[in-house]
Tab-separated table of N, CA and C in Angstrom:
chain	number	residue	atom	x	y	z
A	1	MET	N	125.131	174.301	82.610
A	1	MET	CA	123.789	174.854	82.679
A	1	MET	C	123.262	174.972	81.252
A	2	PRO	N	122.072	174.416	81.001
A	2	PRO	CA	121.552	174.483	79.640
A	2	PRO	C	121.214	175.919	79.254
A	3	GLU	N	121.409	176.196	77.993
A	3	GLU	CA	121.121	177.536	77.489
A	3	GLU	C	119.609	177.721	77.367
A	4	GLN	N	119.121	178.839	77.894
A	4	GLN	CA	117.690	179.117	77.817
A	4	GLN	C	117.476	180.261	76.849
A	5	ASN	N	116.504	180.098	76.006
A	5	ASN	CA	116.157	181.163	75.062
A	5	ASN	C	114.998	181.962	75.647
A	6	VAL	N	115.315	183.099	76.167
A	6	VAL	CA	114.309	183.985	76.730
A	6	VAL	C	114.004	185.035	75.678
A	7	THR	N	112.734	185.173	75.379
A	7	THR	CA	112.352	186.140	74.350
A	7	THR	C	112.142	187.522	74.961
A	8	VAL	N	112.157	188.504	74.106
A	8	VAL	CA	111.887	189.878	74.535
A	8	VAL	C	110.472	189.955	75.103
A	9	GLY	N	109.550	189.281	74.473
A	9	GLY	CA	108.170	189.275	74.956
A	9	GLY	C	108.063	188.719	76.363
A	10	GLN	N	108.784	187.637	76.645
A	10	GLN	CA	108.765	187.065	77.992
A	10	GLN	C	109.341	188.039	79.010
A	11	LEU	N	110.423	188.702	78.637
A	11	LEU	CA	111.015	189.695	79.538
A	11	LEU	C	110.046	190.846	79.808
A	12	LEU	N	109.359	191.291	78.757
A	12	LEU	CA	108.398	192.379	78.925
A	12	LEU	C	107.232	191.950	79.813
A	13	LEU	N	106.793	190.698	79.671
A	13	LEU	CA	105.709	190.205	80.519
A	13	LEU	C	106.152	190.086	81.981
A	14	VAL	N	107.391	189.688	82.205
A	14	VAL	CA	107.914	189.637	83.580
A	14	VAL	C	107.993	191.050	84.152
A	15	GLU	N	108.444	192.001	83.328
A	15	GLU	CA	108.493	193.389	83.782
A	15	GLU	C	107.088	193.881	84.119
A	16	TYR	N	106.132	193.561	83.257
A	16	TYR	CA	104.742	193.963	83.488
A	16	TYR	C	104.246	193.404	84.822
A	17	GLN	N	104.480	192.115	85.053
A	17	GLN	CA	104.004	191.492	86.290
A	17	GLN	C	104.654	192.131	87.508
A	18	SER	N	105.942	192.414	87.417
A	18	SER	CA	106.638	193.065	88.533
A	18	SER	C	106.068	194.449	88.803
A	19	LEU	N	105.823	195.200	87.745
A	19	LEU	CA	105.259	196.542	87.901
A	19	LEU	C	103.851	196.486	88.488
A	20	LYS	N	103.046	195.538	88.033
A	20	LYS	CA	101.683	195.434	88.553
A	20	LYS	C	101.698	195.008	90.022
A	21	ASP	N	102.647	194.147	90.395
A	21	ASP	CA	102.770	193.764	91.805
A	21	ASP	C	103.142	194.980	92.652
A	22	GLU	N	104.088	195.782	92.163
A	22	GLU	CA	104.467	196.993	92.888
A	22	GLU	C	103.288	197.955	92.972
A	23	GLN	N	102.579	198.111	91.855
A	23	GLN	CA	101.433	199.017	91.827
A	23	GLN	C	100.366	198.558	92.825
A	24	LYS	N	100.100	197.270	92.857
A	24	LYS	CA	99.088	196.732	93.769
A	24	LYS	C	99.496	196.975	95.230
A	25	ALA	N	100.764	196.745	95.539
A	25	ALA	CA	101.247	196.979	96.903
A	25	ALA	C	101.135	198.460	97.264
A	26	ARG	N	101.504	199.332	96.332
A	26	ARG	CA	101.425	200.767	96.599
A	26	ARG	C	99.972	201.222	96.774
A	27	ILE	N	99.055	200.658	96.012
A	27	ILE	CA	97.640	201.022	96.149
A	27	ILE	C	97.144	200.653	97.544
A	28	GLY	N	97.458	199.446	97.997
A	28	GLY	CA	97.045	199.025	99.333
A	28	GLY	C	97.627	199.918	100.414
A	29	PHE	N	98.919	200.227	100.276
A	29	PHE	CA	99.582	201.085	101.254
A	29	PHE	C	98.979	202.483	101.242
A	30	ARG	N	98.802	203.038	100.044
A	30	ARG	CA	98.235	204.389	99.910
A	30	ARG	C	96.845	204.461	100.534
A	31	ASP	N	96.002	203.497	100.199
A	31	ASP	CA	94.629	203.526	100.708
A	31	ASP	C	94.591	203.382	102.224
A	32	ASN	N	95.492	202.601	102.785
A	32	ASN	CA	95.537	202.456	104.238
A	32	ASN	C	95.981	203.732	104.935
A	33	LEU	N	96.717	204.589	104.229
A	33	LEU	CA	97.147	205.852	104.835
A	33	LEU	C	95.955	206.735	105.206
A	34	LEU	N	94.886	206.672	104.448
A	34	LEU	CA	93.679	207.432	104.800
A	34	LEU	C	93.100	206.922	106.121
A	35	TYR	N	93.045	205.602	106.278
A	35	TYR	CA	92.506	205.034	107.518
A	35	TYR	C	93.398	205.368	108.710
A	36	VAL	N	94.693	205.298	108.508
A	36	VAL	CA	95.631	205.650	109.573
A	36	VAL	C	95.442	207.112	109.972
A	37	THR	N	95.296	207.970	108.970
A	37	THR	CA	95.091	209.396	109.242
A	37	THR	C	93.819	209.612	110.052
A	38	LEU	N	92.736	208.960	109.665
A	38	LEU	CA	91.480	209.098	110.413
A	38	LEU	C	91.639	208.608	111.856
A	39	ALA	N	92.340	207.513	112.048
A	39	ALA	CA	92.542	206.978	113.398
A	39	ALA	C	93.388	207.934	114.243
A	40	VAL	N	94.437	208.482	113.653
A	40	VAL	CA	95.298	209.420	114.384
A	40	VAL	C	94.520	210.683	114.747
A	41	VAL	N	93.763	211.188	113.804
A	41	VAL	CA	92.964	212.394	114.050
A	41	VAL	C	91.988	212.148	115.200
A	42	ALA	N	91.292	211.025	115.154
A	42	ALA	CA	90.329	210.716	116.216
A	42	ALA	C	91.032	210.587	117.567
A	43	ALA	N	92.184	209.922	117.590
A	43	ALA	CA	92.916	209.730	118.848
A	43	ALA	C	93.409	211.058	119.417
A	44	VAL	N	93.951	211.909	118.570
A	44	VAL	CA	94.478	213.204	119.051
A	44	VAL	C	93.337	214.095	119.532
A	45	ILE	N	92.260	214.143	118.785
A	45	ILE	CA	91.117	214.977	119.202
A	45	ILE	C	90.546	214.470	120.525
A	46	ALA	N	90.419	213.166	120.660
A	46	ALA	CA	89.889	212.598	121.914
A	46	ALA	C	90.816	212.912	123.080
A	47	ALA	N	92.115	212.763	122.862
A	47	ALA	CA	93.074	213.049	123.938
A	47	ALA	C	93.058	214.526	124.314
A	48	ALA	N	93.004	215.399	123.311
A	48	ALA	CA	92.978	216.846	123.578
A	48	ALA	C	91.698	217.239	124.321
A	49	ALA	N	90.580	216.657	123.918
A	49	ALA	CA	89.304	216.968	124.581
A	49	ALA	C	89.300	216.450	126.014
A	50	GLN	N	89.812	215.247	126.200
A	50	GLN	CA	89.826	214.662	127.540
A	50	GLN	C	90.747	215.442	128.485
A	51	ALA	N	91.882	215.895	127.944
A	51	ALA	CA	92.831	216.650	128.774
A	51	ALA	C	92.451	218.124	128.864
A	52	GLY	N	91.575	218.570	127.982
A	52	GLY	CA	91.199	219.983	127.969
A	52	GLY	C	92.338	220.891	127.531
A	53	ARG	N	93.209	220.380	126.672
A	53	ARG	CA	94.386	221.142	126.227
A	53	ARG	C	94.400	221.207	124.705
A	54	THR	N	94.056	222.371	124.197
A	54	THR	CA	94.064	222.527	122.747
A	54	THR	C	95.472	222.454	122.158
A	55	SER	N	96.473	222.673	122.964
A	55	SER	CA	97.851	222.599	122.458
A	55	SER	C	98.180	221.185	121.957
A	56	MET	N	97.472	220.191	122.443
A	56	MET	CA	97.695	218.823	121.958
A	56	MET	C	97.307	218.680	120.492
A	57	LEU	N	96.443	219.576	120.028
A	57	LEU	CA	96.040	219.535	118.614
A	57	LEU	C	97.205	219.867	117.683
A	58	LEU	N	98.261	220.445	118.231
A	58	LEU	CA	99.437	220.759	117.416
A	58	LEU	C	100.144	219.499	116.908
A	59	ALA	N	99.752	218.344	117.425
A	59	ALA	CA	100.318	217.086	116.920
A	59	ALA	C	99.727	216.725	115.553
A	60	LEU	N	98.531	217.227	115.268
A	60	LEU	CA	97.875	216.839	114.016
A	60	LEU	C	98.562	217.351	112.746
A	61	PRO	N	98.931	218.620	112.652
A	61	PRO	CA	99.530	219.072	111.392
A	61	PRO	C	100.767	218.295	110.943
A	62	PRO	N	101.761	218.066	111.800
A	62	PRO	CA	102.922	217.329	111.287
A	62	PRO	C	102.580	215.889	110.890
A	63	VAL	N	101.716	215.256	111.669
A	63	VAL	CA	101.326	213.883	111.331
A	63	VAL	C	100.575	213.861	110.005
A	64	CYS	N	99.636	214.775	109.836
A	64	CYS	CA	98.859	214.816	108.589
A	64	CYS	C	99.728	215.183	107.388
A	65	VAL	N	100.704	216.047	107.587
A	65	VAL	CA	101.603	216.414	106.488
A	65	VAL	C	102.455	215.210	106.081
A	66	VAL	N	103.003	214.508	107.045
A	66	VAL	CA	103.834	213.338	106.723
A	66	VAL	C	102.993	212.257	106.040
A	67	LEU	N	101.844	211.944	106.615
A	67	LEU	CA	100.986	210.926	106.014
A	67	LEU	C	100.455	211.385	104.651
A	68	GLY	N	100.097	212.648	104.552
A	68	GLY	CA	99.602	213.178	103.277
A	68	GLY	C	100.657	213.166	102.195
A	69	TRP	N	101.881	213.538	102.551
A	69	TRP	CA	102.967	213.521	101.566
A	69	TRP	C	103.259	212.088	101.119
A	70	THR	N	103.259	211.157	102.058
A	70	THR	CA	103.488	209.750	101.728
A	70	THR	C	102.378	209.238	100.814
A	71	TYR	N	101.146	209.609	101.114
A	71	TYR	CA	99.998	209.258	100.276
A	71	TYR	C	100.198	209.807	98.864
A	72	LEU	N	100.569	211.064	98.784
A	72	LEU	CA	100.733	211.734	97.492
A	72	LEU	C	101.846	211.101	96.662
A	73	VAL	N	102.966	210.800	97.279
A	73	VAL	CA	104.095	210.195	96.568
A	73	VAL	C	103.711	208.806	96.054
A	74	ASN	N	103.027	208.034	96.887
A	74	ASN	CA	102.597	206.712	96.440
A	74	ASN	C	101.589	206.812	95.306
A	75	ASP	N	100.664	207.741	95.409
A	75	ASP	CA	99.678	207.936	94.351
A	75	ASP	C	100.368	208.313	93.043
A	76	ASP	N	101.381	209.156	93.123
A	76	ASP	CA	102.126	209.551	91.932
A	76	ASP	C	102.843	208.352	91.315
A	77	LYS	N	103.446	207.504	92.131
A	77	LYS	CA	104.141	206.316	91.613
A	77	LYS	C	103.157	205.331	90.994
A	78	ILE	N	101.979	205.197	91.588
A	78	ILE	CA	100.936	204.331	91.029
A	78	ILE	C	100.566	204.816	89.632
A	79	SER	N	100.374	206.128	89.503
A	79	SER	CA	100.044	206.713	88.197
A	79	SER	C	101.194	206.565	87.211
A	80	ALA	N	102.417	206.734	87.693
A	80	ALA	CA	103.592	206.614	86.811
A	80	ALA	C	103.720	205.194	86.266
A	81	ILE	N	103.436	204.206	87.096
A	81	ILE	CA	103.480	202.820	86.617
A	81	ILE	C	102.429	202.615	85.536
A	82	GLY	N	101.220	203.098	85.773
A	82	GLY	CA	100.166	202.975	84.767
A	82	GLY	C	100.541	203.654	83.466
A	83	LYS	N	101.117	204.833	83.554
A	83	LYS	CA	101.534	205.569	82.346
A	83	LYS	C	102.622	204.807	81.598
A	84	TYR	N	103.571	204.249	82.324
A	84	TYR	CA	104.646	203.485	81.689
A	84	TYR	C	104.080	202.257	80.969
A	85	VAL	N	103.153	201.570	81.619
A	85	VAL	CA	102.542	200.393	80.997
A	85	VAL	C	101.772	200.808	79.743
A	86	ARG	N	101.018	201.900	79.824
A	86	ARG	CA	100.231	202.372	78.662
A	86	ARG	C	101.114	202.852	77.530
A	87	ASP	N	102.115	203.663	77.860
A	87	ASP	CA	102.869	204.374	76.827
A	87	ASP	C	104.105	203.638	76.320
A	88	SER	N	104.632	202.717	77.103
A	88	SER	CA	105.882	202.067	76.703
A	88	SER	C	105.747	200.549	76.604
A	89	LEU	N	105.416	199.944	77.722
A	89	LEU	CA	105.400	198.484	77.775
A	89	LEU	C	104.328	197.882	76.857
A	90	GLY	N	103.119	198.418	76.928
A	90	GLY	CA	102.028	197.908	76.092
A	90	GLY	C	102.333	197.986	74.607
A	91	PRO	N	102.741	199.147	74.120
A	91	PRO	CA	103.072	199.235	72.695
A	91	PRO	C	104.221	198.310	72.268
A	92	GLN	N	105.212	198.127	73.137
A	92	GLN	CA	106.302	197.208	72.804
A	92	GLN	C	105.783	195.787	72.629
A	93	LEU	N	104.942	195.340	73.566
A	93	LEU	CA	104.381	193.991	73.470
A	93	LEU	C	103.437	193.861	72.289
A	94	ALA	N	102.641	194.878	72.049
A	94	ALA	CA	101.722	194.845	70.913
A	94	ALA	C	102.500	194.723	69.605
A	95	GLY	N	103.599	195.438	69.507
A	95	GLY	CA	104.435	195.363	68.313
A	95	GLY	C	105.032	193.979	68.116
A	96	LEU	N	105.383	193.322	69.205
A	96	LEU	CA	105.920	191.959	69.102
A	96	LEU	C	104.824	190.961	68.734
A	97	ALA	N	103.623	191.176	69.271
A	97	ALA	CA	102.525	190.240	69.035
A	97	ALA	C	101.981	190.342	67.621
A	98	GLN	N	101.915	191.555	67.131
A	98	GLN	CA	101.338	191.770	65.795
A	98	GLN	C	102.040	192.966	65.154
A	99	PRO	N	103.228	192.732	64.603
A	99	PRO	CA	103.969	193.851	63.994
A	99	PRO	C	103.129	194.582	62.948
A	100	GLY	N	103.031	195.878	63.103
A	100	GLY	CA	102.277	196.697	62.155
A	100	GLY	C	100.772	196.548	62.272
A	101	GLY	N	100.312	195.794	63.252
A	101	GLY	CA	98.871	195.559	63.402
A	101	GLY	C	98.234	196.539	64.363
A	102	SER	N	96.986	196.248	64.674
A	102	SER	CA	96.236	197.155	65.550
A	102	SER	C	95.975	196.545	66.919
A	103	PHE	N	96.724	195.522	67.277
A	103	PHE	CA	96.560	194.893	68.581
A	103	PHE	C	96.988	195.860	69.684
A	104	GLU	N	96.159	195.940	70.731
A	104	GLU	CA	96.504	196.793	71.874
A	104	GLU	C	96.713	195.917	73.100
A	105	ALA	N	97.940	195.880	73.587
A	105	ALA	CA	98.228	195.113	74.795
A	105	ALA	C	97.758	195.900	76.012
A	106	PHE	N	97.252	195.187	76.987
A	106	PHE	CA	96.811	195.784	78.250
A	106	PHE	C	95.775	196.888	78.013
A	107	ALA	N	94.761	196.586	77.260
A	107	ALA	CA	93.738	197.577	76.909
A	107	ALA	C	93.066	198.178	78.140
A	108	TRP	N	93.016	197.417	79.231
A	108	TRP	CA	92.399	197.936	80.450
A	108	TRP	C	93.111	199.180	80.953
A	109	GLU	N	94.413	199.244	80.734
A	109	GLU	CA	95.201	200.372	81.216
A	109	GLU	C	94.729	201.692	80.598
A	110	THR	N	94.174	201.640	79.420
A	110	THR	CA	93.636	202.856	78.798
A	110	THR	C	92.106	202.856	78.812
A	111	GLY	N	91.506	201.680	78.718
A	111	GLY	CA	90.048	201.584	78.633
A	111	GLY	C	89.310	202.161	79.821
A	112	HIS	N	89.777	201.875	81.023
A	112	HIS	CA	89.067	202.346	82.221
A	112	HIS	C	89.149	203.861	82.375
A	113	ARG	N	90.078	204.470	81.690
A	113	ARG	CA	90.241	205.923	81.794
A	113	ARG	C	89.160	206.672	81.008
A	114	GLY	N	88.423	205.952	80.166
A	114	GLY	CA	87.376	206.579	79.373
A	114	GLY	C	86.026	206.631	80.066
A	115	ASP	N	85.947	206.171	81.295
A	115	ASP	CA	84.701	206.184	82.053
A	115	ASP	C	84.208	207.625	82.192
A	116	PRO	N	82.972	207.911	81.818
A	116	PRO	CA	82.470	209.295	81.881
A	116	PRO	C	82.409	209.878	83.295
A	117	ARG	N	82.399	209.036	84.303
A	117	ARG	CA	82.360	209.539	85.691
A	117	ARG	C	83.751	209.677	86.291
A	118	ARG	N	84.766	209.427	85.511
A	118	ARG	CA	86.134	209.455	86.038
A	118	ARG	C	86.515	210.840	86.559
A	119	ARG	N	86.187	211.875	85.816
A	119	ARG	CA	86.547	213.243	86.240
A	119	ARG	C	85.859	213.615	87.551
A	120	SER	N	84.590	213.246	87.686
A	120	SER	CA	83.894	213.574	88.936
A	120	SER	C	84.493	212.782	90.100
A	121	ARG	N	84.875	211.530	89.867
A	121	ARG	CA	85.525	210.750	90.929
A	121	ARG	C	86.856	211.374	91.317
A	122	LYS	N	87.605	211.847	90.322
A	122	LYS	CA	88.886	212.501	90.601
A	122	LYS	C	88.667	213.776	91.424
A	123	ALA	N	87.639	214.532	91.092
A	123	ALA	CA	87.342	215.766	91.832
A	123	ALA	C	86.943	215.438	93.277
A	124	ILE	N	86.128	214.417	93.441
A	124	ILE	CA	85.722	214.012	94.792
A	124	ILE	C	86.938	213.514	95.572
A	125	GLN	N	87.816	212.769	94.904
A	125	GLN	CA	89.024	212.281	95.581
A	125	GLN	C	89.907	213.450	96.018
A	126	LEU	N	89.975	214.487	95.196
A	126	LEU	CA	90.735	215.680	95.567
A	126	LEU	C	90.164	216.305	96.840
A	127	VAL	N	88.852	216.395	96.912
A	127	VAL	CA	88.202	216.951	98.101
A	127	VAL	C	88.492	216.071	99.325
A	128	VAL	N	88.413	214.762	99.155
A	128	VAL	CA	88.698	213.842	100.265
A	128	VAL	C	90.148	214.005	100.726
A	129	ASP	N	91.081	214.022	99.772
A	129	ASP	CA	92.499	214.165	100.115
A	129	ASP	C	92.770	215.481	100.838
A	130	LEU	N	92.223	216.564	100.304
A	130	LEU	CA	92.420	217.861	100.949
A	130	LEU	C	91.785	217.895	102.336
A	131	SER	N	90.610	217.294	102.469
A	131	SER	CA	89.937	217.271	103.774
A	131	SER	C	90.746	216.493	104.797
A	132	ALA	N	91.168	215.296	104.424
A	132	ALA	CA	91.865	214.423	105.380
A	132	ALA	C	93.227	214.966	105.772
A	133	PHE	N	93.972	215.448	104.788
A	133	PHE	CA	95.367	215.790	105.054
A	133	PHE	C	95.607	217.281	105.278
A	134	CYS	N	94.646	218.128	104.913
A	134	CYS	CA	94.883	219.576	105.015
A	134	CYS	C	93.814	220.319	105.812
A	135	VAL	N	92.553	220.095	105.528
A	135	VAL	CA	91.484	220.826	106.220
A	135	VAL	C	91.446	220.461	107.705
A	136	VAL	N	91.545	219.183	108.008
A	136	VAL	CA	91.493	218.751	109.414
A	136	VAL	C	92.624	219.381	110.235
A	137	PRO	N	93.895	219.304	109.771
A	137	PRO	CA	94.933	219.939	110.588
A	137	PRO	C	94.805	221.460	110.650
A	138	LEU	N	94.316	222.081	109.574
A	138	LEU	CA	94.099	223.537	109.634
A	138	LEU	C	92.996	223.876	110.630
A	139	ALA	N	91.947	223.057	110.670
A	139	ALA	CA	90.875	223.267	111.655
A	139	ALA	C	91.420	223.113	113.075
A	140	ALA	N	92.309	222.147	113.267
A	140	ALA	CA	92.924	221.972	114.586
A	140	ALA	C	93.724	223.213	114.970
A	141	LEU	N	94.415	223.786	114.005
A	141	LEU	CA	95.182	225.010	114.276
A	141	LEU	C	94.261	226.178	114.620
A	142	VAL	N	93.153	226.285	113.924
A	142	VAL	CA	92.191	227.354	114.216
A	142	VAL	C	91.661	227.208	115.643
A	143	VAL	N	91.352	225.973	116.027
A	143	VAL	CA	90.884	225.737	117.405
A	143	VAL	C	91.976	226.124	118.402
A	144	PHE	N	93.213	225.762	118.113
A	144	PHE	CA	94.327	226.134	118.992
A	144	PHE	C	94.457	227.647	119.082
A	145	TRP	N	94.395	228.329	117.936
A	145	TRP	CA	94.543	229.787	117.929
A	145	TRP	C	93.396	230.483	118.657
A	146	ALA	N	92.206	229.900	118.607
A	146	ALA	CA	91.053	230.495	119.278
A	146	ALA	C	91.154	230.344	120.797
A	147	ASP	N	91.889	229.357	121.245
A	147	ASP	CA	92.004	229.087	122.680
A	147	ASP	C	93.464	228.783	123.006
A	148	VAL	N	94.311	229.747	122.757
A	148	VAL	CA	95.746	229.533	122.947
A	148	VAL	C	96.017	229.187	124.405
A	149	ASP	N	96.474	227.939	124.612
A	149	ASP	CA	96.808	227.544	125.976
A	149	ASP	C	98.317	227.320	126.106
A	150	GLY	N	99.054	227.868	125.155
A	150	GLY	CA	100.505	227.748	125.206
A	150	GLY	C	101.131	229.119	125.049
A	151	GLY	N	102.422	229.148	125.138
A	151	GLY	CA	103.131	230.413	125.024
A	151	GLY	C	103.434	230.766	123.580
A	152	GLY	N	104.261	231.787	123.437
A	152	GLY	CA	104.637	232.287	122.120
A	152	GLY	C	105.347	231.246	121.277
A	153	ALA	N	106.087	230.366	121.920
A	153	ALA	CA	106.799	229.328	121.166
A	153	ALA	C	105.811	228.388	120.471
A	154	LEU	N	104.732	228.033	121.159
A	154	LEU	CA	103.732	227.160	120.547
A	154	LEU	C	102.995	227.861	119.407
A	155	VAL	N	102.767	229.151	119.570
A	155	VAL	CA	102.130	229.910	118.486
A	155	VAL	C	103.053	229.941	117.273
A	156	ALA	N	104.337	230.142	117.511
A	156	ALA	CA	105.305	230.139	116.398
A	156	ALA	C	105.332	228.776	115.715
A	157	VAL	N	105.314	227.711	116.502
A	157	VAL	CA	105.283	226.359	115.938
A	157	VAL	C	104.015	226.169	115.111
A	158	SER	N	102.898	226.673	115.629
A	158	SER	CA	101.631	226.505	114.921
A	158	SER	C	101.635	227.238	113.581
A	159	VAL	N	102.297	228.375	113.515
A	159	VAL	CA	102.389	229.107	112.251
A	159	VAL	C	103.223	228.310	111.247
A	160	LEU	N	104.319	227.745	111.706
A	160	LEU	CA	105.143	226.911	110.825
A	160	LEU	C	104.355	225.688	110.348
A	161	GLU	N	103.577	225.112	111.252
A	161	GLU	CA	102.744	223.969	110.869
A	161	GLU	C	101.713	224.371	109.821
A	162	ALA	N	101.125	225.538	110.000
A	162	ALA	CA	100.142	226.016	109.026
A	162	ALA	C	100.783	226.169	107.646
A	163	LEU	N	101.993	226.699	107.614
A	163	LEU	CA	102.701	226.841	106.336
A	163	LEU	C	102.970	225.481	105.697
A	164	ALA	N	103.337	224.499	106.505
A	164	ALA	CA	103.586	223.153	105.989
A	164	ALA	C	102.299	222.551	105.421
A	165	VAL	N	101.186	222.731	106.114
A	165	VAL	CA	99.906	222.189	105.642
A	165	VAL	C	99.484	222.877	104.353
A	166	VAL	N	99.632	224.188	104.288
A	166	VAL	CA	99.289	224.918	103.053
A	166	VAL	C	100.200	224.457	101.908
A	167	GLY	N	101.471	224.220	102.209
A	167	GLY	CA	102.382	223.697	101.192
A	167	GLY	C	101.937	222.336	100.692
A	168	LEU	N	101.525	221.467	101.605
A	168	LEU	CA	101.014	220.156	101.194
A	168	LEU	C	99.754	220.316	100.346
A	169	ALA	N	98.859	221.197	100.765
A	169	ALA	CA	97.623	221.422	100.005
A	169	ALA	C	97.939	221.855	98.576
A	170	SER	N	98.915	222.728	98.422
A	170	SER	CA	99.271	223.173	97.068
A	170	SER	C	99.806	222.006	96.233
A	171	GLN	N	100.564	221.111	96.864
A	171	GLN	CA	101.079	219.943	96.147
A	171	GLN	C	99.955	218.977	95.784
A	172	VAL	N	99.009	218.775	96.681
A	172	VAL	CA	97.873	217.893	96.401
A	172	VAL	C	97.106	218.416	95.193
A	173	VAL	N	96.849	219.713	95.171
A	173	VAL	CA	96.124	220.318	94.043
A	173	VAL	C	96.971	220.251	92.774
A	174	TRP	N	98.251	220.543	92.888
A	174	TRP	CA	99.146	220.527	91.724
A	174	TRP	C	99.214	219.131	91.114
A	175	TYR	N	99.360	218.094	91.950
A	175	TYR	CA	99.393	216.721	91.444
A	175	TYR	C	98.063	216.351	90.798
A	176	ALA	N	96.959	216.798	91.405
A	176	ALA	CA	95.644	216.485	90.833
A	176	ALA	C	95.471	217.144	89.473
A	177	LYS	N	95.943	218.374	89.333
A	177	LYS	CA	95.863	219.056	88.038
A	177	LYS	C	96.726	218.336	87.013
A	178	GLY	N	97.907	217.885	87.419
A	178	GLY	CA	98.782	217.138	86.516
A	178	GLY	C	98.131	215.844	86.056
A	179	ALA	N	97.443	215.161	86.968
A	179	ALA	CA	96.756	213.924	86.620
A	179	ALA	C	95.598	214.196	85.657
A	180	SER	N	94.895	215.315	85.869
A	180	SER	CA	93.787	215.655	84.983
A	180	SER	C	94.291	216.018	83.594
A	181	ALA	N	95.421	216.693	83.531
A	181	ALA	CA	95.977	217.077	82.231
A	181	ALA	C	96.435	215.858	81.446
A	182	ALA	N	96.817	214.793	82.152
A	182	ALA	CA	97.286	213.579	81.485
A	182	ALA	C	96.135	212.740	80.947
A	183	ASP	N	94.907	213.055	81.332
A	183	ASP	CA	93.735	212.274	80.867
A	183	ASP	C	93.482	212.433	79.411
């Protein structure tokens, strides 16, 4: 087998491409989780209304918590990849391309973060995330509590679900604050 001379720069570019492919896949998956959540919410509400059983709304909190947590974890990994490219990979490649120079590799990774509307978009995204994954299931619980059609066991389950949703909400806010601090 002939000897191949692979440079550090080539390896870094392959790593970059692999990371961007993973990031792109995670973005698609994350964004689809919102649509899945909306579809599940609509289906459960329609089924509960058609059956006239508010206890069916108890399906929403666990589904929204699982989908919301998956959304949050993927969003965090997407951000972590971007941070790694900005803080580690880009500077390494820039140093190889122009040692001691002012070349910035992957300038888009930092450039788009300077958009003056970025903070407002992040705030709106926080509201959307909280609404989809936390407010909707909490509203379902309120409707269930207002018209309890189950026994004490279902009420106990609903309280545990409420705690899980509030826990998710705190994580959504905590991650959003962490992302804002990194700006």
